[in-house]
PDB file of C-alpha atoms and ligand atoms in Angstrom:
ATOM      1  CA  UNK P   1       0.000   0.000   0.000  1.00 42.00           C
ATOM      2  CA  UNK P   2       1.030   3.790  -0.688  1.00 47.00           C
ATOM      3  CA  UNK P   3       2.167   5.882   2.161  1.00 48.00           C
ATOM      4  CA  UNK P   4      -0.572   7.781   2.878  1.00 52.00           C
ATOM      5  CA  UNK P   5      -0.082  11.183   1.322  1.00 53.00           C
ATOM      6  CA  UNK P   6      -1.139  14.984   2.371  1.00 51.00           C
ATOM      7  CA  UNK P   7      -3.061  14.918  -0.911  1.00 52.00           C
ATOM      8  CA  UNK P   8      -5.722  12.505  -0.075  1.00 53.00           C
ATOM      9  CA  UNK P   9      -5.925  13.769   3.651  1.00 47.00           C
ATOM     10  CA  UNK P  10      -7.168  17.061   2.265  1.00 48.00           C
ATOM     11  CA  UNK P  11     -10.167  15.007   0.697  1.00 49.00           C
ATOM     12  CA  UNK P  12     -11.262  13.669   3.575  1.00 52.00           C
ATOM     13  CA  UNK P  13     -14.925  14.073   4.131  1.00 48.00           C
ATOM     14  CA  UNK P  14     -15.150  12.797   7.597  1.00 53.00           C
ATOM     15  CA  UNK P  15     -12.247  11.947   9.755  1.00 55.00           C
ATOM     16  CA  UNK P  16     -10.291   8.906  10.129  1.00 65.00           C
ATOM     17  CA  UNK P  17      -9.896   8.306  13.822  1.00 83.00           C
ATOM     18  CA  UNK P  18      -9.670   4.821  13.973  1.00 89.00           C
ATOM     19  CA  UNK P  19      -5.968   3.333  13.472  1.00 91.00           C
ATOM     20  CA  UNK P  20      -5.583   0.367  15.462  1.00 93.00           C
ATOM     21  CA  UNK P  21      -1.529   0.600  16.520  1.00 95.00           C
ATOM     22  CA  UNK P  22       0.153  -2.643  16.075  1.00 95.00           C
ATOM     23  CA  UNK P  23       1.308  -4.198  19.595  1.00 96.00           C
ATOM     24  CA  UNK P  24       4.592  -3.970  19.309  1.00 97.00           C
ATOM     25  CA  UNK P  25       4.493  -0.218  18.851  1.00 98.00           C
ATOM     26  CA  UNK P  26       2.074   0.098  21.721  1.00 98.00           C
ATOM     27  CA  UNK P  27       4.562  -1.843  23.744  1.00 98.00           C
ATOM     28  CA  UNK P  28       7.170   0.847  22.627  1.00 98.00           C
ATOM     29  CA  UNK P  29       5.465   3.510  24.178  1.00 98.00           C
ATOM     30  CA  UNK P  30       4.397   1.699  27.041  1.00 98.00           C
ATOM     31  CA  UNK P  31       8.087   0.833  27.731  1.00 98.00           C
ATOM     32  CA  UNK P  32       8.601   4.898  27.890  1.00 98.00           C
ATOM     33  CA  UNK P  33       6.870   5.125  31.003  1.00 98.00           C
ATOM     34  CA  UNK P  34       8.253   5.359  34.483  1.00 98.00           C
ATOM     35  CA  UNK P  35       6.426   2.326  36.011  1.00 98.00           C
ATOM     36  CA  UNK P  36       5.507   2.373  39.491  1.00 98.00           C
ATOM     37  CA  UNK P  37       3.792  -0.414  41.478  1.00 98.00           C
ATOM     38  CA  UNK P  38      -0.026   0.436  41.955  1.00 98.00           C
ATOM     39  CA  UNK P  39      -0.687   3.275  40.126  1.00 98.00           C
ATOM     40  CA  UNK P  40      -3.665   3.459  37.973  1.00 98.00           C
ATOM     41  CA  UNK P  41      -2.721   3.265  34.123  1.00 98.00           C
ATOM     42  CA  UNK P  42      -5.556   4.548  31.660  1.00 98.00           C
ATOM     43  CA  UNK P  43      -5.910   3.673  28.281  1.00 98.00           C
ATOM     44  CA  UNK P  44      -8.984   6.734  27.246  1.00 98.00           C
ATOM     45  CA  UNK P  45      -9.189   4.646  24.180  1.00 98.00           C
ATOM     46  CA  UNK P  46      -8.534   1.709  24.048  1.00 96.00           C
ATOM     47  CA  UNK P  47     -10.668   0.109  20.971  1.00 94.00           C
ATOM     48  CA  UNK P  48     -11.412  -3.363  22.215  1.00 91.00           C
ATOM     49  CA  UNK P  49     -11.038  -5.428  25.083  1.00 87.00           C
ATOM     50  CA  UNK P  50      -8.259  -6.833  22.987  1.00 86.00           C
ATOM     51  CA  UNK P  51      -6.758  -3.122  22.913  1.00 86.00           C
ATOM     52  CA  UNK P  52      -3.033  -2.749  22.111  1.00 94.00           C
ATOM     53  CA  UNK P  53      -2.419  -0.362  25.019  1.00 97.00           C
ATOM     54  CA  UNK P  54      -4.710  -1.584  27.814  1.00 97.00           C
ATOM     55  CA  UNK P  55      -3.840  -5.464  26.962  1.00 95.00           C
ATOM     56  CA  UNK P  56      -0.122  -4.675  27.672  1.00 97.00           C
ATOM     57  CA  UNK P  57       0.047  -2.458  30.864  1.00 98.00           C
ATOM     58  CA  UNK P  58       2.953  -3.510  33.021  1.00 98.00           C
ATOM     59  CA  UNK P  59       2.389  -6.191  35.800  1.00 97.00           C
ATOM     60  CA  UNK P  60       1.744  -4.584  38.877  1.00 98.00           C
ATOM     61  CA  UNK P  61      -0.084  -1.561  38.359  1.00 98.00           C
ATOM     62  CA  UNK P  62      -4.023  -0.744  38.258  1.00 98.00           C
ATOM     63  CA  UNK P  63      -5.709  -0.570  34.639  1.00 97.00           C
ATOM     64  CA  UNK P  64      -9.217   1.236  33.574  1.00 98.00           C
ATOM     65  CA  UNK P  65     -10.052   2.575  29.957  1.00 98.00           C
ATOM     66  CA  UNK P  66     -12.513   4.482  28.456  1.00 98.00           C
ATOM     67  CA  UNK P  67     -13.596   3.880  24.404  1.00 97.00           C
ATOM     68  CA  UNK P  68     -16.639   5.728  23.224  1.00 97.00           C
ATOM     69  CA  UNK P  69     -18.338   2.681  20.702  1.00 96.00           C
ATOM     70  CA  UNK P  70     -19.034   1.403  24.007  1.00 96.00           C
ATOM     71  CA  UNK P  71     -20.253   4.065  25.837  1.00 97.00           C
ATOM     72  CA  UNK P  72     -17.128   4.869  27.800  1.00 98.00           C
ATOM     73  CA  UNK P  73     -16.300   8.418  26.926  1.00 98.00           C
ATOM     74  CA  UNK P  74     -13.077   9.920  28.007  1.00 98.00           C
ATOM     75  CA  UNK P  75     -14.713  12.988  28.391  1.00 98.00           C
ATOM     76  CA  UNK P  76     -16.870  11.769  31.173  1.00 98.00           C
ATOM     77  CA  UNK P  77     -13.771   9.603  32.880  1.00 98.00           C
ATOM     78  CA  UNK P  78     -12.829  11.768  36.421  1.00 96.00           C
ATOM     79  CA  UNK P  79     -11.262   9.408  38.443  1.00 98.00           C
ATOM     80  CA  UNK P  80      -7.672  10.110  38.771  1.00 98.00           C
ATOM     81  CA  UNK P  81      -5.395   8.129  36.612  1.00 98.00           C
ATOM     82  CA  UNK P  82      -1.465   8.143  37.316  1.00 98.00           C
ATOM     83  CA  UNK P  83      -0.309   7.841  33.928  1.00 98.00           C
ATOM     84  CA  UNK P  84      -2.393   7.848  30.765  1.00 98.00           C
ATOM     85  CA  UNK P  85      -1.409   6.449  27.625  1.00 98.00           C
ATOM     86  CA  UNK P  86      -3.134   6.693  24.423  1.00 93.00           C
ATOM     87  CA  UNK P  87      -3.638   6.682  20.901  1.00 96.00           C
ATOM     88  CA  UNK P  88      -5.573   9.462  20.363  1.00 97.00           C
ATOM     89  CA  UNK P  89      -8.589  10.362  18.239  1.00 97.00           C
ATOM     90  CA  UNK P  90      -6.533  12.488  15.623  1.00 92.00           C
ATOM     91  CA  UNK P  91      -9.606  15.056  14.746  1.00 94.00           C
ATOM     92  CA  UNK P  92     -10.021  15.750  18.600  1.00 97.00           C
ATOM     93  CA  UNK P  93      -6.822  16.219  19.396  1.00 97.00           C
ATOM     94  CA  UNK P  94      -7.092  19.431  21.227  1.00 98.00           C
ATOM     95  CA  UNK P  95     -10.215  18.802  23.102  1.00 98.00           C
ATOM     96  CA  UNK P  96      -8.205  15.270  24.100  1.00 98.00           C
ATOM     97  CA  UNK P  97      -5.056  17.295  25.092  1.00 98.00           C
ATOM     98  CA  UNK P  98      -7.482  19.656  27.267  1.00 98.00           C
ATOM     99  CA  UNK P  99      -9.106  16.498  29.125  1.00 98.00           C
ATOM    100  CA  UNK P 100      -5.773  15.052  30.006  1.00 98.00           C
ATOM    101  CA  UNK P 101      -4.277  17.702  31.540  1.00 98.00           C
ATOM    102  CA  UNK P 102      -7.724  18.314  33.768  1.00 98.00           C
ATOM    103  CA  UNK P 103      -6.994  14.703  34.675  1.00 98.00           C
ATOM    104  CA  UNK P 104      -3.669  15.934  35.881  1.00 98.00           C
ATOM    105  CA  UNK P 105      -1.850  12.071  35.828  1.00 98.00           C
ATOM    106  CA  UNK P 106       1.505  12.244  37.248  1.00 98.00           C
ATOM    107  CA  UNK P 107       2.849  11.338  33.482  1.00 98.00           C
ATOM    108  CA  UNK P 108       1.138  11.127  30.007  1.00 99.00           C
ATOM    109  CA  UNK P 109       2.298   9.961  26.186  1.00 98.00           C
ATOM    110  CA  UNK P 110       0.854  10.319  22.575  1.00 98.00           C
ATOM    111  CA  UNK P 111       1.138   8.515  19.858  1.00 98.00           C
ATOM    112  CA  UNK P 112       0.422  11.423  17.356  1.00 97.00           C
ATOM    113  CA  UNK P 113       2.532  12.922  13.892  1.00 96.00           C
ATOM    114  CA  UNK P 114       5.566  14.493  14.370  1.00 96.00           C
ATOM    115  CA  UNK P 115       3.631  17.494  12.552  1.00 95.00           C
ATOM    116  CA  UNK P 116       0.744  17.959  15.596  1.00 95.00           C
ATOM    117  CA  UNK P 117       3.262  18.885  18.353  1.00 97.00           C
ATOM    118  CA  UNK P 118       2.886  22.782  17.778  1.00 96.00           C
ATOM    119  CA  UNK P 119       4.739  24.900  19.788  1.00 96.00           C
ATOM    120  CA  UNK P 120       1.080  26.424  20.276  1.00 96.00           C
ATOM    121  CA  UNK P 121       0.532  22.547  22.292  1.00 97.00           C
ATOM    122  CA  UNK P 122       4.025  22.575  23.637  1.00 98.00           C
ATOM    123  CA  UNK P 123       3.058  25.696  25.359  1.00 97.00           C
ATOM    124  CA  UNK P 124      -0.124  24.957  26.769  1.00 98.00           C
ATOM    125  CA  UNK P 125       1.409  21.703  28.222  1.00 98.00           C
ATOM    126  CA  UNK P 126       4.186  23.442  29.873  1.00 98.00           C
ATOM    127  CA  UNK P 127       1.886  25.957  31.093  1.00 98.00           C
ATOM    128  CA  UNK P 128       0.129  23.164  32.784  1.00 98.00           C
ATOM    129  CA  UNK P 129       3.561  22.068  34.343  1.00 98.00           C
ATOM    130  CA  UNK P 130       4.222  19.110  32.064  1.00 98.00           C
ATOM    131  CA  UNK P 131       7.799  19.010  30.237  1.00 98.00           C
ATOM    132  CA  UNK P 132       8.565  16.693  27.311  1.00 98.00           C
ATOM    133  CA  UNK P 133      10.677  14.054  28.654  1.00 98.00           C
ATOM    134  CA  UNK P 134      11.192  11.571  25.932  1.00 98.00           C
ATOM    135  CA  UNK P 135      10.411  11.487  22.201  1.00 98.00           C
ATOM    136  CA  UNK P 136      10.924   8.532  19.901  1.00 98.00           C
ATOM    137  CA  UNK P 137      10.187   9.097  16.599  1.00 98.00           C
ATOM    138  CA  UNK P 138       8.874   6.149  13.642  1.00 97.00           C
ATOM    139  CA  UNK P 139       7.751   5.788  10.239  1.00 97.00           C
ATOM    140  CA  UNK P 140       4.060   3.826  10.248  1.00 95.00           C
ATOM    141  CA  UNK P 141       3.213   3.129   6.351  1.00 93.00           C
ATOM    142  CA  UNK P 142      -0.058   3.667   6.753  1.00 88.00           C
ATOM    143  CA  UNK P 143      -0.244   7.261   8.305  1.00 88.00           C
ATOM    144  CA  UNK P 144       1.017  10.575   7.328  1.00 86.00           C
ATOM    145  CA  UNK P 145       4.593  11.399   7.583  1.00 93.00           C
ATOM    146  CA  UNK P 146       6.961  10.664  10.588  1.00 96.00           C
ATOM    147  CA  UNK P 147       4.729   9.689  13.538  1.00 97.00           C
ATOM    148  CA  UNK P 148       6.213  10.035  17.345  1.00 98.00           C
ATOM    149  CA  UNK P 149       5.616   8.860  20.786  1.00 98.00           C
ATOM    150  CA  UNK P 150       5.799  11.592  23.319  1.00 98.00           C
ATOM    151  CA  UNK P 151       6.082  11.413  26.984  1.00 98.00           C
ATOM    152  CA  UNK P 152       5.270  14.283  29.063  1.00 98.00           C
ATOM    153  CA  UNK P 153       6.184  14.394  32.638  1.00 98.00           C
ATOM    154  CA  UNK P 154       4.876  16.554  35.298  1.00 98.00           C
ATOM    155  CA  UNK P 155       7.520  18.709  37.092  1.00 98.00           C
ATOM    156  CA  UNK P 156      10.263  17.914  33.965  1.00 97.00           C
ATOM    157  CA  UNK P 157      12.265  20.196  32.504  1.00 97.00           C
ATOM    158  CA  UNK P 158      11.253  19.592  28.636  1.00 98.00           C
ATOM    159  CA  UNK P 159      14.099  18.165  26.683  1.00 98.00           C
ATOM    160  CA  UNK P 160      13.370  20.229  23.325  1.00 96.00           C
ATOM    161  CA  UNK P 161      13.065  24.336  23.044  1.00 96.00           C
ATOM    162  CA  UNK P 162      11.028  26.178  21.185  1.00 95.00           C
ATOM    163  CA  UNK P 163      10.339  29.230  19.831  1.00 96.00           C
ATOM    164  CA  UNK P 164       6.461  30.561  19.172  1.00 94.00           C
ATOM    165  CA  UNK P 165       7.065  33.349  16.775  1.00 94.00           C
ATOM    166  CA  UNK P 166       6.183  32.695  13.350  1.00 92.00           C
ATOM    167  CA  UNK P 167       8.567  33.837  10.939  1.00 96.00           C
ATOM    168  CA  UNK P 168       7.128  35.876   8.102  1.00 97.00           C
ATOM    169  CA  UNK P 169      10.259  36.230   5.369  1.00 93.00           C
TER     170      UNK P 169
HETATM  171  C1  SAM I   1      -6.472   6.172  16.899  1.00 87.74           C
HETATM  172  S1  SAM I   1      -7.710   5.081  17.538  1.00 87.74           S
HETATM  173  C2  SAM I   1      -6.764   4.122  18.689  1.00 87.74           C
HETATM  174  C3  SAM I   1      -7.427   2.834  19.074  1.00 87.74           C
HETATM  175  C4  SAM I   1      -6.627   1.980  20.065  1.00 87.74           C
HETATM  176  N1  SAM I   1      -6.320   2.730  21.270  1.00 87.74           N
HETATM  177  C5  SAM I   1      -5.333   1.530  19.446  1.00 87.74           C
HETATM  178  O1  SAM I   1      -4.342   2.251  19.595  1.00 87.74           O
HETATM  179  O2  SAM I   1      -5.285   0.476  18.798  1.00 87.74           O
HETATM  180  C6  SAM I   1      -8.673   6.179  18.521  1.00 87.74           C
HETATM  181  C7  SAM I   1      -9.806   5.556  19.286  1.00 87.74           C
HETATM  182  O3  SAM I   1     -10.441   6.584  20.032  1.00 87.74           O
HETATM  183  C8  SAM I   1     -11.801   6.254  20.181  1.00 87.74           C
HETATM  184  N2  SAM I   1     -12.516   7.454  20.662  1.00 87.74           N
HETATM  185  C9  SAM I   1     -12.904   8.534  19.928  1.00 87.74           C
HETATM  186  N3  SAM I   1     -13.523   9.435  20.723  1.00 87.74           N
HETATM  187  C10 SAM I   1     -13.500   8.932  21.982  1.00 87.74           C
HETATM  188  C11 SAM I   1     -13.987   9.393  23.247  1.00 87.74           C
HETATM  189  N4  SAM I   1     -14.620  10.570  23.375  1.00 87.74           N
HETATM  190  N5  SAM I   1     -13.797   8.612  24.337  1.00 87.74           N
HETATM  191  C12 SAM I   1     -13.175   7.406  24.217  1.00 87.74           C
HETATM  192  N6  SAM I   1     -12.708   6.917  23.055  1.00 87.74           N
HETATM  193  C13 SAM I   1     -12.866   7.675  21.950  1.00 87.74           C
HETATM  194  C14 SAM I   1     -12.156   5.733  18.797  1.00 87.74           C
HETATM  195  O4  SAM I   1     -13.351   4.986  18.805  1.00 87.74           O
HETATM  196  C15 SAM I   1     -10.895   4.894  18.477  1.00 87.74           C
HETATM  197  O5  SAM I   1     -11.070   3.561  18.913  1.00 87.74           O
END
């Protein structure tokens, strides 16, 4: 199959915002994470019960997930997770951003393109005291461009800089 190309996102008519992410990249991100015995680990959207994410939590800690084809919307979740770890609905991806941070987990990652961390996000995560702590970055065929897994960290000093002032030349 092509790569998917900018070309034929533009002619969307509704949004994709289902990509199932194959287990061994899920297990990637998961292996980001600071693990700590006991906390609770959400996956906000998870799929299935077979979910990639929620399926592979470490041993040890406390799992819950939300997924809104069956009536568990993340928008609705407020218990307190420690670290939340997601996939995210691509077309949302503010409103998701927003939600997380009201959850306030002690740690957080995306799986999102390289291309949707704005220094525009950046900034409203840091101003929520999150830093960027890790980024690994990987090619998916079947979505746009580079994709990356981000891990944000509350308290953290962010390991990139950035600079919000757009350039007119
Ligand atoms: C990119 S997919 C990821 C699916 C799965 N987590 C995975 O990685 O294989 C995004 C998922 O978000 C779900 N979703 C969209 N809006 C949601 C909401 N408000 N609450 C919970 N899940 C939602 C979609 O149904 C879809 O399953």
């Amino acid at each position: 199959m092509n790569p998917t190309s900018s070309h034929k996102i533009k002619g969307r008519s509704t949004a994709n915002d289902v990509f199932i992410t194959p287990i061994e990249i899920a297990k990637q991100q998961i292996n980001l994470h600071n693990i700590n015995e006991g906390e609770l680990w959400l996956d906000p959207c998870r799929n299935n019960e077979e979910g990639s994410y929620y399926k592979n939590f470490p041993n040890g800690v406390s799992k819950d997930w939300c997924e809104i084809i069956e009536n568990k919307d993340f928008f609705e979740y407020n218990y307190k997770p420690d670290v939340i770890c997601a996939n995210p609905p691509y077309s949302i991806i503010d409103k998701w951003i927003q939600k997380t941070l009201e959850l306030c987990p002690r740690e957080f990652s995306l799986l999102i393109g390289i291309g949707n961390l704005t220094t525009k996000r950046i900034e409203l995560i840091e101003n929520c005291g999150y830093g960027i702590s890790k980024i690994k970055m990987l090619k998916i065929n079947k979505l746009y461009g580079l994709s990356s897994i981000i891990l944000f960290e509350k308290n953290k000093k962010s390991i990139i800089e950035y600079d919000r002032k757009v350039y007119r030349v």
